[in-house]
Short mmCIF file of C-alpha atoms in Angstrom, two decimals:
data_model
loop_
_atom_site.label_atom_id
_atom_site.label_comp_id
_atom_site.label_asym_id
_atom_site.label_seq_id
_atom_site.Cartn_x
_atom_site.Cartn_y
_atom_site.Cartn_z
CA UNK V 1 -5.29 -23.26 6.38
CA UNK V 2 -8.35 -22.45 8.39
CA UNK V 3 -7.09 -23.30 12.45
CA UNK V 4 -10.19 -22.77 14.79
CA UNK V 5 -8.52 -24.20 17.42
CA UNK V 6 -5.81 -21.02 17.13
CA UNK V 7 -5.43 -19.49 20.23
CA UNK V 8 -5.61 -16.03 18.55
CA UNK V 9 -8.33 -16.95 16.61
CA UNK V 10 -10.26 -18.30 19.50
CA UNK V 11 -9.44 -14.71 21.64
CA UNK V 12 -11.02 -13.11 18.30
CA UNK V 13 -13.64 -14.48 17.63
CA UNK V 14 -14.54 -13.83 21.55
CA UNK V 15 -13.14 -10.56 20.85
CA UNK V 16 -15.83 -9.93 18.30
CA UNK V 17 -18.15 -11.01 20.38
CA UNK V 18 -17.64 -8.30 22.73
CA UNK V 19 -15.15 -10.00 25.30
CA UNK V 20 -13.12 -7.24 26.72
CA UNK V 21 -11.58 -9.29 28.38
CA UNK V 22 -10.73 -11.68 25.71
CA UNK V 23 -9.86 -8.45 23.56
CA UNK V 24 -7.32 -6.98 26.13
CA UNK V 25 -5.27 -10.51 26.35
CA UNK V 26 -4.71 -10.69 23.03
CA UNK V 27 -3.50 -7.75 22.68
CA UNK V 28 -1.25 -8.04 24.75
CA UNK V 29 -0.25 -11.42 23.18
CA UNK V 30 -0.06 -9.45 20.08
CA UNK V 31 2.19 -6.80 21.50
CA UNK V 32 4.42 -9.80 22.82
CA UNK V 33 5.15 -11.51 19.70
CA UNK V 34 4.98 -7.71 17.71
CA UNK V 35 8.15 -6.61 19.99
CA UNK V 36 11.07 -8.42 18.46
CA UNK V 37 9.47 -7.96 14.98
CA UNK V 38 9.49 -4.08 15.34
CA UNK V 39 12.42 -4.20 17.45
CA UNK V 40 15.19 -6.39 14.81
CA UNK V 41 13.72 -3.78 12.67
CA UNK V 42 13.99 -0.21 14.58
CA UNK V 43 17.10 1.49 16.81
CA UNK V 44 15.60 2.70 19.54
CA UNK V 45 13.13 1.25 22.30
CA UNK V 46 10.96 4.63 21.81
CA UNK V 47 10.59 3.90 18.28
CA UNK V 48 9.73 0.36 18.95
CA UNK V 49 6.93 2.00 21.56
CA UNK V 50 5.56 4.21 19.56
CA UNK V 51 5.05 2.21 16.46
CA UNK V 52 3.82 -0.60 18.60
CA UNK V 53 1.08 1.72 19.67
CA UNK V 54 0.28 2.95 15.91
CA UNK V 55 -0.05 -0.72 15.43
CA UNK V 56 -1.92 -1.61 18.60
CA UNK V 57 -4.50 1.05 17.22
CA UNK V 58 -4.63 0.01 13.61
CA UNK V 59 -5.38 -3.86 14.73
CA UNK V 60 -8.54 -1.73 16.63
CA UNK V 61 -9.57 -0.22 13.79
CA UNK V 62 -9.56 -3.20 11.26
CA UNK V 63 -10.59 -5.83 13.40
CA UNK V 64 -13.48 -5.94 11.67
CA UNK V 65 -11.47 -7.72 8.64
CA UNK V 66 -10.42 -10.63 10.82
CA UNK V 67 -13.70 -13.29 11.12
CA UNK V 68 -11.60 -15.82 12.84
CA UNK V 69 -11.68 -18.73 10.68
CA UNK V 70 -8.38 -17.96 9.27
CA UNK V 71 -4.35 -17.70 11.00
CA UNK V 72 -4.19 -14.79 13.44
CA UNK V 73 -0.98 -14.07 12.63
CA UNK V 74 -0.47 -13.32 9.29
CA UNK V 75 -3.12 -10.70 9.54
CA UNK V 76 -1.62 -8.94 12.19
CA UNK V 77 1.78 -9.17 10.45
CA UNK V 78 0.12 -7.72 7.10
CA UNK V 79 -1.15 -4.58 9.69
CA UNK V 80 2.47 -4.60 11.23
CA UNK V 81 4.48 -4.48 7.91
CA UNK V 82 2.09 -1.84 6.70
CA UNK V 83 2.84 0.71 9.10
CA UNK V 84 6.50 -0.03 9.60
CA UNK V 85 6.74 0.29 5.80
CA UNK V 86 5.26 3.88 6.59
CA UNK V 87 6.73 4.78 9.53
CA UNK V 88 10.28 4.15 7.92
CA UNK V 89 9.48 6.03 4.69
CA UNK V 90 8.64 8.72 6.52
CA UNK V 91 11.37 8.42 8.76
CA UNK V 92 13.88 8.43 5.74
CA UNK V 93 12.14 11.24 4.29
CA UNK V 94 12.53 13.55 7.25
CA UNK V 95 16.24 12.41 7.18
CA UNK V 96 16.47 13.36 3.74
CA UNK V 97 15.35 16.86 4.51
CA UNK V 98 17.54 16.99 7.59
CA UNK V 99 20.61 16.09 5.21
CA UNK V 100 19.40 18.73 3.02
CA UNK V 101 19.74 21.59 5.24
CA UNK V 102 22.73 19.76 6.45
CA UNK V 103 24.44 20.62 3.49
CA UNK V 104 23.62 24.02 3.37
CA UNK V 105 24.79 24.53 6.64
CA UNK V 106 27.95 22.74 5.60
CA UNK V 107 28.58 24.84 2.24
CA UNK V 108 29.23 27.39 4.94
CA UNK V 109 31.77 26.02 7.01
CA UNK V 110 35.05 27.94 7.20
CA UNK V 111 37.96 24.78 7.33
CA UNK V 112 37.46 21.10 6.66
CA UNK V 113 36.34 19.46 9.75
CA UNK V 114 37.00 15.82 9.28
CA UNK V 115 40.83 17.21 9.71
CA UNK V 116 42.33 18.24 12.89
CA UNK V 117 45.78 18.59 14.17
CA UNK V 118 44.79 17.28 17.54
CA UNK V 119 45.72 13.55 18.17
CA UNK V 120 42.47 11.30 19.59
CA UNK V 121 44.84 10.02 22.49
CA UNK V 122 46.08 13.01 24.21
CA UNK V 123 42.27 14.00 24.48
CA UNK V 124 40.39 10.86 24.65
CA UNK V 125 39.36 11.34 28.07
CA UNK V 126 38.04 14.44 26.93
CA UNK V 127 36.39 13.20 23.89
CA UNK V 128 34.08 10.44 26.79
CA UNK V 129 32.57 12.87 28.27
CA UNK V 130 31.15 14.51 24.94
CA UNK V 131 27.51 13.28 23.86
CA UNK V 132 27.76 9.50 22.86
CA UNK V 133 27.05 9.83 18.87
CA UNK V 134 29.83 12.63 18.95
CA UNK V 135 32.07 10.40 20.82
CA UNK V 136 31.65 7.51 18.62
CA UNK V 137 32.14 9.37 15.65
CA UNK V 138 35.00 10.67 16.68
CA UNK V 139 36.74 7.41 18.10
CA UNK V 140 35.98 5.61 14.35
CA UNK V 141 37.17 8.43 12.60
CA UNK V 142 40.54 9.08 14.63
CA UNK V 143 41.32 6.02 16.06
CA UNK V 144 40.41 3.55 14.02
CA UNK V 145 41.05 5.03 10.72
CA UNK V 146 37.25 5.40 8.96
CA UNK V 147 36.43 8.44 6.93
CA UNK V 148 33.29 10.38 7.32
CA UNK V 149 31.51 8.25 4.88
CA UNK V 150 32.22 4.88 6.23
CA UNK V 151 31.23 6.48 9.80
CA UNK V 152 28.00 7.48 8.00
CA UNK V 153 27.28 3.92 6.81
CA UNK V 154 28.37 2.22 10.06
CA UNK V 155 26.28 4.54 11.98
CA UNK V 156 23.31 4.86 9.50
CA UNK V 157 23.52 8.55 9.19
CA UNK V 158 24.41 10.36 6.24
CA UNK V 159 27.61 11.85 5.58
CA UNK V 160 26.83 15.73 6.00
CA UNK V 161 25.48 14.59 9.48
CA UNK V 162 28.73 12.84 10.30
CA UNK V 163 30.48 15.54 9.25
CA UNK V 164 28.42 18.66 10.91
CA UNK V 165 28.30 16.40 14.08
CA UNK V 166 32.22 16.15 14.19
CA UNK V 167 32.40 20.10 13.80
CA UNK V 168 30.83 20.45 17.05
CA UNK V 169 32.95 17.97 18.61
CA UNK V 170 35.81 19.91 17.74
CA UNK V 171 34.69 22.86 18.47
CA UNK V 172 33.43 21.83 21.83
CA UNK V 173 37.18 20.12 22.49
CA UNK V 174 38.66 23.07 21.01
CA UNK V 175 37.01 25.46 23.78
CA UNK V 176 37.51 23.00 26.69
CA UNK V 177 41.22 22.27 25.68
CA UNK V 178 41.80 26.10 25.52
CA UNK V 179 40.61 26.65 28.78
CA UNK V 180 41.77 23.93 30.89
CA UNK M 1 5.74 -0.26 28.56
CA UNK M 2 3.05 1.14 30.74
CA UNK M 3 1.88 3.31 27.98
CA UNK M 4 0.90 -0.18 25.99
CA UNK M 5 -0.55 -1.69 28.78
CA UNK M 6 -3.07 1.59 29.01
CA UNK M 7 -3.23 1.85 25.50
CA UNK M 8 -4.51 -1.97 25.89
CA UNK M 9 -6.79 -1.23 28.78
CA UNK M 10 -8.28 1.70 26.88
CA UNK M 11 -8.74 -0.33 24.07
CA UNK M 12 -10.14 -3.30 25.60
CA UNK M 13 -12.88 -1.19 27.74
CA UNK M 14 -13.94 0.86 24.44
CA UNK M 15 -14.48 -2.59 22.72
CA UNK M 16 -17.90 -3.81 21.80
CA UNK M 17 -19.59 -6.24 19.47
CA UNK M 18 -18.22 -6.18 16.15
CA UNK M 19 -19.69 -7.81 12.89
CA UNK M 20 -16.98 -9.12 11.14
CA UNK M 21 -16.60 -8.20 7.25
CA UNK M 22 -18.07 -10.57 4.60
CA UNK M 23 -16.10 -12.93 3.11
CA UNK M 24 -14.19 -11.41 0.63
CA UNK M 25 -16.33 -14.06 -2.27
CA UNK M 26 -19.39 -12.87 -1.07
CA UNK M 27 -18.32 -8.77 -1.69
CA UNK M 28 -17.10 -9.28 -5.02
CA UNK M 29 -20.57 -11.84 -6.06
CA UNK M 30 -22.46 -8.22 -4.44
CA UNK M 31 -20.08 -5.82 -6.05
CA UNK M 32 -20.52 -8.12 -9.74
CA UNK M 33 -24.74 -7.90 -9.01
CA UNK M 34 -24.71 -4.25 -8.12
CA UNK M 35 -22.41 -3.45 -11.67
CA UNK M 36 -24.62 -5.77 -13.90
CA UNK M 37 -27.83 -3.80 -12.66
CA UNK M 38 -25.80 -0.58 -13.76
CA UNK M 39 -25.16 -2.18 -16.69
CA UNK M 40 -28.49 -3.78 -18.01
CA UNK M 41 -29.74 -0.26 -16.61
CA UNK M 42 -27.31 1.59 -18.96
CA UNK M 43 -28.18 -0.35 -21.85
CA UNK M 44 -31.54 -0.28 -21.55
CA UNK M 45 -31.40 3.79 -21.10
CA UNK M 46 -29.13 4.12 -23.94
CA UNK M 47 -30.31 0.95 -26.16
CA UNK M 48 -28.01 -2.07 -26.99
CA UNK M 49 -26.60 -1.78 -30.79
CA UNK M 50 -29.52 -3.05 -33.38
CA UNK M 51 -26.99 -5.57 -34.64
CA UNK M 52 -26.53 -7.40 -31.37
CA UNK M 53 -28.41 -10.58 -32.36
CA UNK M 54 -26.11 -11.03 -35.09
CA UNK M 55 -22.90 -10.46 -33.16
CA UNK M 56 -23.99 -12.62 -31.13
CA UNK M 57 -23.48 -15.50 -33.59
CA UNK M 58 -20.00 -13.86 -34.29
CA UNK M 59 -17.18 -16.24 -33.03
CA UNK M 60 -14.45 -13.29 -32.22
CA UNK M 61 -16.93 -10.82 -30.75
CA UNK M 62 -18.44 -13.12 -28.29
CA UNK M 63 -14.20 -13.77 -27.47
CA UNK M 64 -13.95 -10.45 -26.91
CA UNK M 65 -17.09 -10.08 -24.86
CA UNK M 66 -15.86 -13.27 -23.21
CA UNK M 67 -12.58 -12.13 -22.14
CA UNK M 68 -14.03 -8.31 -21.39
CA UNK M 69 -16.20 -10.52 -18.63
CA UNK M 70 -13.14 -12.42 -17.82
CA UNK M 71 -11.50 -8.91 -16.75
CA UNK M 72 -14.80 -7.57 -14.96
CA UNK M 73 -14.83 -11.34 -12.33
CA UNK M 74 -10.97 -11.41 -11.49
CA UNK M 75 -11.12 -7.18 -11.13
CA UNK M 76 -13.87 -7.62 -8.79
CA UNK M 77 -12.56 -10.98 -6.75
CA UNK M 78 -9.22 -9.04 -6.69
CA UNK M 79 -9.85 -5.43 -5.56
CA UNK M 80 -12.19 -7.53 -2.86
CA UNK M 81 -9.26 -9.29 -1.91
CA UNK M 82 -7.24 -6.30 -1.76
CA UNK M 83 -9.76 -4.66 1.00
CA UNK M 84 -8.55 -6.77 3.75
CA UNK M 85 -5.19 -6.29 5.16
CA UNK M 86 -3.79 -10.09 4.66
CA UNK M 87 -5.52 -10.19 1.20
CA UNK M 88 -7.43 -13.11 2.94
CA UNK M 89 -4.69 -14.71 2.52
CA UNK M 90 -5.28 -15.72 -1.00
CA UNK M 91 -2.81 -13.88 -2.16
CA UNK M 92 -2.84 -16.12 -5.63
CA UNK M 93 -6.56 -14.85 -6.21
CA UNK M 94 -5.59 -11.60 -6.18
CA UNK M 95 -3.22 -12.05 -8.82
CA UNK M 96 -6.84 -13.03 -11.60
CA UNK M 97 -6.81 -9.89 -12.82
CA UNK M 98 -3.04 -10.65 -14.52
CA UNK M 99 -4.62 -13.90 -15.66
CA UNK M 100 -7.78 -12.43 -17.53
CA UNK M 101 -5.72 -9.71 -19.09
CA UNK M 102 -3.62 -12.32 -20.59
CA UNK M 103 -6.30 -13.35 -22.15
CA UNK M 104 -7.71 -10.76 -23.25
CA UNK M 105 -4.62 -9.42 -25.22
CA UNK M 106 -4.34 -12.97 -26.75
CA UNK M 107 -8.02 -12.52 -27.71
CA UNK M 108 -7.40 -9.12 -29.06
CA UNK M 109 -4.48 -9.64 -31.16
CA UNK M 110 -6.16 -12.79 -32.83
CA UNK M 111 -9.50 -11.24 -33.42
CA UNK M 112 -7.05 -8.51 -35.01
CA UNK M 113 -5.79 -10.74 -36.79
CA UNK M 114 -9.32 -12.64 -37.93
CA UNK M 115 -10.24 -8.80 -39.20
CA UNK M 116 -9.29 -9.21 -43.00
CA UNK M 117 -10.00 -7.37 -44.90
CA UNK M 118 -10.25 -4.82 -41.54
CA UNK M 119 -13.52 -3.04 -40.41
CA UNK M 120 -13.45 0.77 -41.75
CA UNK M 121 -12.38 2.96 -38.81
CA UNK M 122 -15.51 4.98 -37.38
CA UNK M 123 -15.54 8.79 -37.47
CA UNK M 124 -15.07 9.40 -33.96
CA UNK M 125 -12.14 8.58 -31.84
CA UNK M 126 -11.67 9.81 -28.40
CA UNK M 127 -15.26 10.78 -27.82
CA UNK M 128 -15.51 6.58 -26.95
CA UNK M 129 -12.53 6.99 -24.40
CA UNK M 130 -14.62 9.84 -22.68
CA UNK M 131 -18.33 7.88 -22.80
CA UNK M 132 -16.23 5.43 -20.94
CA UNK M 133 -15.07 7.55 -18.35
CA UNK M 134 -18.31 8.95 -17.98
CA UNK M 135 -19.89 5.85 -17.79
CA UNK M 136 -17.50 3.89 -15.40
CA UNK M 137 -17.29 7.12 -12.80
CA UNK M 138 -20.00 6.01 -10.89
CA UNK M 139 -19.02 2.03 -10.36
CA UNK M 140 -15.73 3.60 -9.43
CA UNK M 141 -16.89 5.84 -6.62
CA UNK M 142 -18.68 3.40 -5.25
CA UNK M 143 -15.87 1.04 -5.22
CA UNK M 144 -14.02 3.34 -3.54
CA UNK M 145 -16.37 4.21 -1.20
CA UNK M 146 -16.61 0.27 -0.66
CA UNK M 147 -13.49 -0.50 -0.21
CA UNK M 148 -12.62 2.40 2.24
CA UNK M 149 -14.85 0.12 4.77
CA UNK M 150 -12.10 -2.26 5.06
CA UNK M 151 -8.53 -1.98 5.40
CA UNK M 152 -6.31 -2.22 2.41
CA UNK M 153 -2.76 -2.62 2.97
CA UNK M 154 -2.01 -2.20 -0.45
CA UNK M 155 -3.23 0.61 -1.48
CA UNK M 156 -1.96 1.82 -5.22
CA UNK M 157 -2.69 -1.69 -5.94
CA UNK M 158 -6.21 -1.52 -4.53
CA UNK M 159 -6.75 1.44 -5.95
CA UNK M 160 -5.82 0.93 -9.85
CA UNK M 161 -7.75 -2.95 -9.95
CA UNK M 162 -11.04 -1.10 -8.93
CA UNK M 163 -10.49 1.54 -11.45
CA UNK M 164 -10.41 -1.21 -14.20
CA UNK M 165 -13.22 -3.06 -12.67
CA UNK M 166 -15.20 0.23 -13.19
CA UNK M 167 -13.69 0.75 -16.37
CA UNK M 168 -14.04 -2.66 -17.37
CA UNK M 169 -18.19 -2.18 -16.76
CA UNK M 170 -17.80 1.01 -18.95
CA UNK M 171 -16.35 -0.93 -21.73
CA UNK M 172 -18.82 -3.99 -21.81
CA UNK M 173 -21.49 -1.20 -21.78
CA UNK M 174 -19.63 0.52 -25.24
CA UNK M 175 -19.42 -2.79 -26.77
CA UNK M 176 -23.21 -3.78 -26.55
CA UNK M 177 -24.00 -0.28 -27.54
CA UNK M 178 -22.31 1.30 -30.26
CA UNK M 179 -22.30 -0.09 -34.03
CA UNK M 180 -18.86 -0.44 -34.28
CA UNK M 181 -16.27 -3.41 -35.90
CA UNK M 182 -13.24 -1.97 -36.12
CA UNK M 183 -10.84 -3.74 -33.83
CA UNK M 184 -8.23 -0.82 -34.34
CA UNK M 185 -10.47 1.51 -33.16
CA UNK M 186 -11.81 -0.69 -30.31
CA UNK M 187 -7.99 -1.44 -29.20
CA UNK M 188 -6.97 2.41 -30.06
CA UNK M 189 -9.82 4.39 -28.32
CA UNK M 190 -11.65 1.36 -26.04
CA UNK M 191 -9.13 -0.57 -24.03
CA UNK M 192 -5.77 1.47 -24.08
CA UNK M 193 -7.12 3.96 -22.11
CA UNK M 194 -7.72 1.28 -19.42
CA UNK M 195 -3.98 1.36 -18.54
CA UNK M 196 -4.74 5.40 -17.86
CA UNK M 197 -7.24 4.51 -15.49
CA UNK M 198 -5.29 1.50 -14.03
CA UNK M 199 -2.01 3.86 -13.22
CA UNK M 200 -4.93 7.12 -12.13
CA UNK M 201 -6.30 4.54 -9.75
CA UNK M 202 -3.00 3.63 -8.23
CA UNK M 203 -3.11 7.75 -7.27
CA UNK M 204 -6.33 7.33 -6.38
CA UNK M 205 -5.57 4.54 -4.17
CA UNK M 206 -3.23 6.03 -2.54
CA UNK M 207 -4.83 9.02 -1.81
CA UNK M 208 -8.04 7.75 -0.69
CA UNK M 209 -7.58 3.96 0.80
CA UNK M 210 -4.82 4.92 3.15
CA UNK M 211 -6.00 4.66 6.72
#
């Protein structure tokens, strides 16, 4: 499978060789193609940044473990897949302990808030102008019908957050109705 | 987007000439040399078993030693592998090690089985399990240390083959040396404790190949 005549390769090899200007194309090459990967696979653009970066510095630091005579790309994918695979388990983890004090919080609260006697029309131009998440939560929970859990699995958050996240909405209706 | 594009610049301006790593053949052949001169050092400190001549000649013993070797090559060729990110993209090769334990089992259980009437069991029991350890410690650090040159991607996996190729040079070295046939005792006290170090070096890995 050995392709010398890789473009990648080629900018390697003259990488290796001490061609900074060699180096600095592809990486940018690499950052092209890297993009889509990290972004089918991530929400936001920031994430997509900042992992791109992580990776950006990893292929630095390991370049010595590419000689050239072998496809670019799945060497750079290996590095890529590596620290997504972290990035996301330590993403989950922190959302794991974020859900846990979540549900402390929510052990607390005094009514159920997934329930309120106010209907999502009369105050749905209200309910725009709250934060966007809060907003959407509240327009799949009200209007179209889901319950907190669904919204948690349509929105990839977990249900105490869906649930803590429509308190506030209420409560910040709830003020704004009562003084307007 | 800018902040790649510095990011980039920075890198490319702090780049210089860079040897690139050996081919992943050529480690494990210098790993293999660097264990066998531990080894024929070990034995020649501690003195092979007087018998060794005649087990030589013995069919199931030279199987054993056979498939003990068979475990030491696809250990080393594989944790090699397993220093480069892609695996060198041979990612069959790494997969030896699975191979030569195969092997070795089927070896095992038929020299078990060739053991009639069996060996009597020696006196001693785990102290065999701890020369072991104490005698594969050293290959292992410096597999470790070896390997944390590169850049493993998979690093429990990294970590527990080279604790069995440094275990594996620990066992060779109790088999040449100590006047022992039973096979239960050998299995029991020898090789089982292998799977220890295999799933220790998976923490190990993971602790100490991350980067």
């Amino acid at each position: 499978m050995t392709d010398t005549t890789d473009k990648f390769a080629v900018l390697m090899r003259q990488s290796l060789d001490g061609d900074k200007r060699a180096y600095a194309e592809l990486l940018q090459e690499t950052s092209r193609f890297l993009r889509p990967f990290l972004a089918k696979r991530l929400s936001f653009t920031n994430e997509v940044d900042d992992l791109l970066q992580e990776i950006l510095l990893s292929i630095h630091k390991a370049r010595h473990t590419y000689d050239g005579n072998r496809a670019y790309k799945p060497w750079v994918y290996a590095i890529a897949q590596f620290r997504l695979s972290d990035y996301l388990r330590s993403h989950y983890s922190d959302q794991l302990r974020l859900a846990l004090e979540i549900s402390e919080v929510e052990n607390n609260l005094p009514e159920n808030v997934t329930e309120t006697t106010l209907s999502y029309e009369s105050i749905s131009g209200e309910i725009q102008k709250l934060p966007q998440k809060q907003a959407m939560i509240l327009q799949l929970m009200h209007q179209e019908g889901y319950t907190a859990k669904e919204v948690a699995e349509k929105m990839g958050m977990n249900e105490s957050a869906v649930k803590v996240a429509a308190h506030r909405a209420y409560k910040v209706l709830r003020e704004k109705l009562e003084h307007s | 987007m800018s902040n790649i594009e510095d990011l980039i610049d920075k890198l490319a301006q702090d780049t210089t000439t860079v040897k690139p790593a050996p081919h992943p053949f050529a480690l494990s052949a210098k790993w293999m040399l660097t264990a066998a001169v531990y080894l024929a050092v070990s034995l020649m400190i501690s003195g092979p078993r007087f018998d060794i001549e005649t087990k030589l000649h013995d069919f199931w013993f030279v199987a054993e030693m056979a498939a003990l070797l068979g475990i030491f090559f696809a250990t080393s060729l594989s944790a090699a592998l397993l220093s480069f990110p892609d695996m060198h993209q041979k990612r069959r090769a790494v997969l030896a090690p699975a191979v030569a334990f195969v092997v070795f089992i089927g070896v095992m259980f038929l020299s078990w089985q060739a053991d009639s009437p069996p060996a009597p069991l020696p006196r001693h029991s785990f102290e065999c399990s701890m020369m072991i350890s104490m005698l594969s410690l050293l290959p292992a650090v410096w597999t470790f240390f070896q390997m944390r040159k590169f850049a493993s991607t998979h690093s429990l996996w990294a970590g527990s083959i080279a604790m069995l190729f440094a275990f594996s040079i620990g066992a060779i070295w109790l088999r040449l040396d100590e006047i022992n046939d039973s096979i239960i005792h050998v299995i029991e006290w020898h090789y089982l404790p292998m799977i220890a170090a295999g799933l220790i070096g998976m923490w190990l890995g993971k602790r100490f190949l991350k980067w």
